[in-house]
Amino acid sequence: MLCERKAMILICCAALLLSGCSGQQLSEDKKKNVSYTVVEDAEIPETLKNAIEEKKESPFKLSYSDKDELYIVIGYGKQSTGGYSIVVDDLYMTDTNMVFATTLKGSDEKVETEETVSYPYLVVKTEYIDCEIVYE
């Protein structure tokens, strides 16, 4: 009888603990859109250009701040052909993070692409905000 009572108390405590954990949810809801500008190669700061050049062989994610501006970079690594483009799906703030969502688009199958290696990457610039960047 004493063992059954201890077991029942243990089960009730475990159920309370587990229900408390499952009720906590991370708030990743979109709070506001972030305005940005796509940066042309000629306008990329030299320090950032060098970092991109070092990392371009493999997929990479970078951020770089230059006084009042934040540069966010996504690279998709070595691709066997050219003709790729990168689409910004979204750039927004949550309560705690900035979310940067992009998609790599291949060239149209009907259009012939160059048989040369490419290293697609995209640099966007926005106002500096001190927060973690989440890449999607």
PDB file of C-alpha atoms in Angstrom:
ATOM      1  CA  MET A   1       0.000   0.000   0.000  1.00  0.00           C
ATOM      2  CA  LEU A   2       2.843   2.392   0.868  1.00  0.00           C
ATOM      3  CA  CYS A   3       4.619   1.555  -2.405  1.00  0.00           C
ATOM      4  CA  GLU A   4       1.444   2.212  -4.390  1.00  0.00           C
ATOM      5  CA  ARG A   5       1.022   5.590  -2.703  1.00  0.00           C
ATOM      6  CA  LYS A   6       4.650   6.588  -3.448  1.00  0.00           C
ATOM      7  CA  ALA A   7       4.237   5.470  -7.057  1.00  0.00           C
ATOM      8  CA  MET A   8       1.035   7.509  -7.409  1.00  0.00           C
ATOM      9  CA  ILE A   9       2.710  10.625  -5.960  1.00  0.00           C
ATOM     10  CA  LEU A  10       5.695  10.140  -8.281  1.00  0.00           C
ATOM     11  CA  ILE A  11       3.417   9.819 -11.324  1.00  0.00           C
ATOM     12  CA  CYS A  12       1.458  12.954 -10.347  1.00  0.00           C
ATOM     13  CA  CYS A  13       4.673  14.960  -9.859  1.00  0.00           C
ATOM     14  CA  ALA A  14       6.035  13.783 -13.205  1.00  0.00           C
ATOM     15  CA  ALA A  15       2.772  14.712 -14.941  1.00  0.00           C
ATOM     16  CA  LEU A  16       2.861  18.204 -13.417  1.00  0.00           C
ATOM     17  CA  LEU A  17       6.480  18.736 -14.443  1.00  0.00           C
ATOM     18  CA  LEU A  18       5.906  17.532 -17.991  1.00  0.00           C
ATOM     19  CA  SER A  19       2.796  19.640 -18.494  1.00  0.00           C
ATOM     20  CA  GLY A  20       4.686  22.714 -17.295  1.00  0.00           C
ATOM     21  CA  CYS A  21       7.458  22.140 -19.838  1.00  0.00           C
ATOM     22  CA  SER A  22       5.145  21.649 -22.778  1.00  0.00           C
ATOM     23  CA  GLY A  23       3.284  24.867 -22.015  1.00  0.00           C
ATOM     24  CA  GLN A  24       6.374  26.989 -22.598  1.00  0.00           C
ATOM     25  CA  GLN A  25       6.679  28.102 -26.194  1.00  0.00           C
ATOM     26  CA  LEU A  26       9.371  30.166 -27.859  1.00  0.00           C
ATOM     27  CA  SER A  27       7.962  33.326 -29.331  1.00  0.00           C
ATOM     28  CA  GLU A  28       9.177  33.459 -32.926  1.00  0.00           C
ATOM     29  CA  ASP A  29       6.200  35.376 -34.248  1.00  0.00           C
ATOM     30  CA  LYS A  30       6.880  38.079 -36.776  1.00  0.00           C
ATOM     31  CA  LYS A  31       6.755  41.478 -35.069  1.00  0.00           C
ATOM     32  CA  LYS A  32       7.792  43.813 -37.897  1.00  0.00           C
ATOM     33  CA  ASN A  33       9.337  43.746 -41.347  1.00  0.00           C
ATOM     34  CA  VAL A  34      12.879  45.028 -41.710  1.00  0.00           C
ATOM     35  CA  SER A  35      13.672  47.224 -44.705  1.00  0.00           C
ATOM     36  CA  TYR A  36      16.802  46.290 -46.644  1.00  0.00           C
ATOM     37  CA  THR A  37      18.785  46.990 -49.794  1.00  0.00           C
ATOM     38  CA  VAL A  38      20.525  44.373 -51.932  1.00  0.00           C
ATOM     39  CA  VAL A  39      24.185  45.372 -52.115  1.00  0.00           C
ATOM     40  CA  GLU A  40      26.027  45.262 -55.443  1.00  0.00           C
ATOM     41  CA  ASP A  41      29.555  43.790 -55.499  1.00  0.00           C
ATOM     42  CA  ALA A  42      31.163  47.206 -55.984  1.00  0.00           C
ATOM     43  CA  GLU A  43      29.507  48.513 -52.792  1.00  0.00           C
ATOM     44  CA  ILE A  44      30.503  45.638 -50.470  1.00  0.00           C
ATOM     45  CA  PRO A  45      33.039  46.752 -47.822  1.00  0.00           C
ATOM     46  CA  GLU A  46      36.519  45.348 -48.501  1.00  0.00           C
ATOM     47  CA  THR A  47      36.678  43.432 -45.202  1.00  0.00           C
ATOM     48  CA  LEU A  48      33.406  41.700 -46.014  1.00  0.00           C
ATOM     49  CA  LYS A  49      34.520  40.944 -49.594  1.00  0.00           C
ATOM     50  CA  ASN A  50      37.600  39.189 -48.214  1.00  0.00           C
ATOM     51  CA  ALA A  51      35.504  37.113 -45.790  1.00  0.00           C
ATOM     52  CA  ILE A  52      33.141  36.091 -48.609  1.00  0.00           C
ATOM     53  CA  GLU A  53      36.084  35.107 -50.813  1.00  0.00           C
ATOM     54  CA  GLU A  54      37.502  32.907 -48.028  1.00  0.00           C
ATOM     55  CA  LYS A  55      34.196  31.120 -47.387  1.00  0.00           C
ATOM     56  CA  LYS A  56      32.602  30.877 -50.842  1.00  0.00           C
ATOM     57  CA  GLU A  57      33.542  27.215 -51.550  1.00  0.00           C
ATOM     58  CA  SER A  58      31.011  25.932 -48.985  1.00  0.00           C
ATOM     59  CA  PRO A  59      27.582  27.231 -47.926  1.00  0.00           C
ATOM     60  CA  PHE A  60      28.023  30.050 -45.410  1.00  0.00           C
ATOM     61  CA  LYS A  61      26.229  32.708 -43.367  1.00  0.00           C
ATOM     62  CA  LEU A  62      27.849  35.979 -42.305  1.00  0.00           C
ATOM     63  CA  SER A  63      26.937  39.256 -40.738  1.00  0.00           C
ATOM     64  CA  TYR A  64      29.069  42.378 -40.638  1.00  0.00           C
ATOM     65  CA  SER A  65      28.419  45.759 -39.084  1.00  0.00           C
ATOM     66  CA  ASP A  66      29.909  48.999 -40.304  1.00  0.00           C
ATOM     67  CA  LYS A  67      28.968  51.860 -37.967  1.00  0.00           C
ATOM     68  CA  ASP A  68      25.205  52.318 -38.439  1.00  0.00           C
ATOM     69  CA  GLU A  69      24.641  49.566 -41.002  1.00  0.00           C
ATOM     70  CA  LEU A  70      24.319  45.809 -40.780  1.00  0.00           C
ATOM     71  CA  TYR A  71      25.291  43.594 -43.714  1.00  0.00           C
ATOM     72  CA  ILE A  72      23.748  40.127 -43.831  1.00  0.00           C
ATOM     73  CA  VAL A  73      25.242  37.557 -46.209  1.00  0.00           C
ATOM     74  CA  ILE A  74      24.103  34.119 -47.355  1.00  0.00           C
ATOM     75  CA  GLY A  75      26.231  31.977 -49.654  1.00  0.00           C
ATOM     76  CA  TYR A  76      25.223  28.681 -51.223  1.00  0.00           C
ATOM     77  CA  GLY A  77      28.713  27.341 -51.922  1.00  0.00           C
ATOM     78  CA  LYS A  78      30.153  25.899 -55.111  1.00  0.00           C
ATOM     79  CA  GLN A  79      27.594  25.162 -57.853  1.00  0.00           C
ATOM     80  CA  SER A  80      28.437  23.258 -61.035  1.00  0.00           C
ATOM     81  CA  THR A  81      26.758  25.767 -63.366  1.00  0.00           C
ATOM     82  CA  GLY A  82      25.853  29.435 -63.554  1.00  0.00           C
ATOM     83  CA  GLY A  83      22.426  31.025 -63.835  1.00  0.00           C
ATOM     84  CA  TYR A  84      21.432  30.885 -60.169  1.00  0.00           C
ATOM     85  CA  SER A  85      19.649  33.654 -58.327  1.00  0.00           C
ATOM     86  CA  ILE A  86      18.875  34.131 -54.658  1.00  0.00           C
ATOM     87  CA  VAL A  87      15.458  35.383 -53.592  1.00  0.00           C
ATOM     88  CA  VAL A  88      14.871  37.145 -50.275  1.00  0.00           C
ATOM     89  CA  ASP A  89      11.693  35.529 -48.982  1.00  0.00           C
ATOM     90  CA  ASP A  90      11.540  37.596 -45.800  1.00  0.00           C
ATOM     91  CA  LEU A  91      13.538  39.757 -43.413  1.00  0.00           C
ATOM     92  CA  TYR A  92      11.780  40.508 -40.145  1.00  0.00           C
ATOM     93  CA  MET A  93      12.114  40.933 -36.390  1.00  0.00           C
ATOM     94  CA  THR A  94      10.742  38.671 -33.694  1.00  0.00           C
ATOM     95  CA  ASP A  95      10.867  39.535 -29.998  1.00  0.00           C
ATOM     96  CA  THR A  96      14.495  38.434 -29.775  1.00  0.00           C
ATOM     97  CA  ASN A  97      15.896  37.794 -33.288  1.00  0.00           C
ATOM     98  CA  MET A  98      16.124  39.017 -36.839  1.00  0.00           C
ATOM     99  CA  VAL A  99      15.030  36.332 -39.318  1.00  0.00           C
ATOM    100  CA  PHE A 100      16.557  36.254 -42.816  1.00  0.00           C
ATOM    101  CA  ALA A 101      14.821  33.790 -45.150  1.00  0.00           C
ATOM    102  CA  THR A 102      16.160  33.141 -48.655  1.00  0.00           C
ATOM    103  CA  THR A 103      15.788  30.634 -51.476  1.00  0.00           C
ATOM    104  CA  LEU A 104      18.322  29.610 -54.107  1.00  0.00           C
ATOM    105  CA  LYS A 105      16.632  29.505 -57.505  1.00  0.00           C
ATOM    106  CA  GLY A 106      18.100  27.529 -60.385  1.00  0.00           C
ATOM    107  CA  SER A 107      17.985  28.703 -63.933  1.00  0.00           C
ATOM    108  CA  ASP A 108      15.029  27.943 -66.182  1.00  0.00           C
ATOM    109  CA  GLU A 109      15.434  24.438 -67.649  1.00  0.00           C
ATOM    110  CA  LYS A 110      14.592  25.761 -71.107  1.00  0.00           C
ATOM    111  CA  VAL A 111      17.436  28.262 -70.985  1.00  0.00           C
ATOM    112  CA  GLU A 112      20.955  26.986 -71.526  1.00  0.00           C
ATOM    113  CA  THR A 113      23.293  27.864 -68.680  1.00  0.00           C
ATOM    114  CA  GLU A 114      27.030  28.197 -68.715  1.00  0.00           C
ATOM    115  CA  GLU A 115      28.925  25.052 -67.798  1.00  0.00           C
ATOM    116  CA  THR A 116      31.180  27.044 -65.465  1.00  0.00           C
ATOM    117  CA  VAL A 117      31.423  26.818 -61.710  1.00  0.00           C
ATOM    118  CA  SER A 118      29.622  29.555 -59.762  1.00  0.00           C
ATOM    119  CA  TYR A 119      29.464  30.616 -56.127  1.00  0.00           C
ATOM    120  CA  PRO A 120      26.079  32.285 -55.604  1.00  0.00           C
ATOM    121  CA  TYR A 121      25.796  34.607 -52.629  1.00  0.00           C
ATOM    122  CA  LEU A 122      23.675  37.572 -51.625  1.00  0.00           C
ATOM    123  CA  VAL A 123      24.490  40.603 -49.484  1.00  0.00           C
ATOM    124  CA  VAL A 124      21.759  42.809 -48.034  1.00  0.00           C
ATOM    125  CA  LYS A 125      22.193  45.969 -45.997  1.00  0.00           C
ATOM    126  CA  THR A 126      19.890  47.265 -43.288  1.00  0.00           C
ATOM    127  CA  GLU A 127      19.977  49.571 -40.285  1.00  0.00           C
ATOM    128  CA  TYR A 128      22.152  48.181 -37.484  1.00  0.00           C
ATOM    129  CA  ILE A 129      20.171  46.299 -34.848  1.00  0.00           C
ATOM    130  CA  ASP A 130      21.981  44.447 -32.059  1.00  0.00           C
ATOM    131  CA  CYS A 131      20.376  40.996 -32.104  1.00  0.00           C
ATOM    132  CA  GLU A 132      20.948  37.422 -33.210  1.00  0.00           C
ATOM    133  CA  ILE A 133      20.292  36.631 -36.877  1.00  0.00           C
ATOM    134  CA  VAL A 134      18.414  33.446 -37.701  1.00  0.00           C
ATOM    135  CA  TYR A 135      18.883  32.174 -41.265  1.00  0.00           C
ATOM    136  CA  GLU A 136      16.068  30.193 -42.891  1.00  0.00           C
TER     137      GLU A 136
END
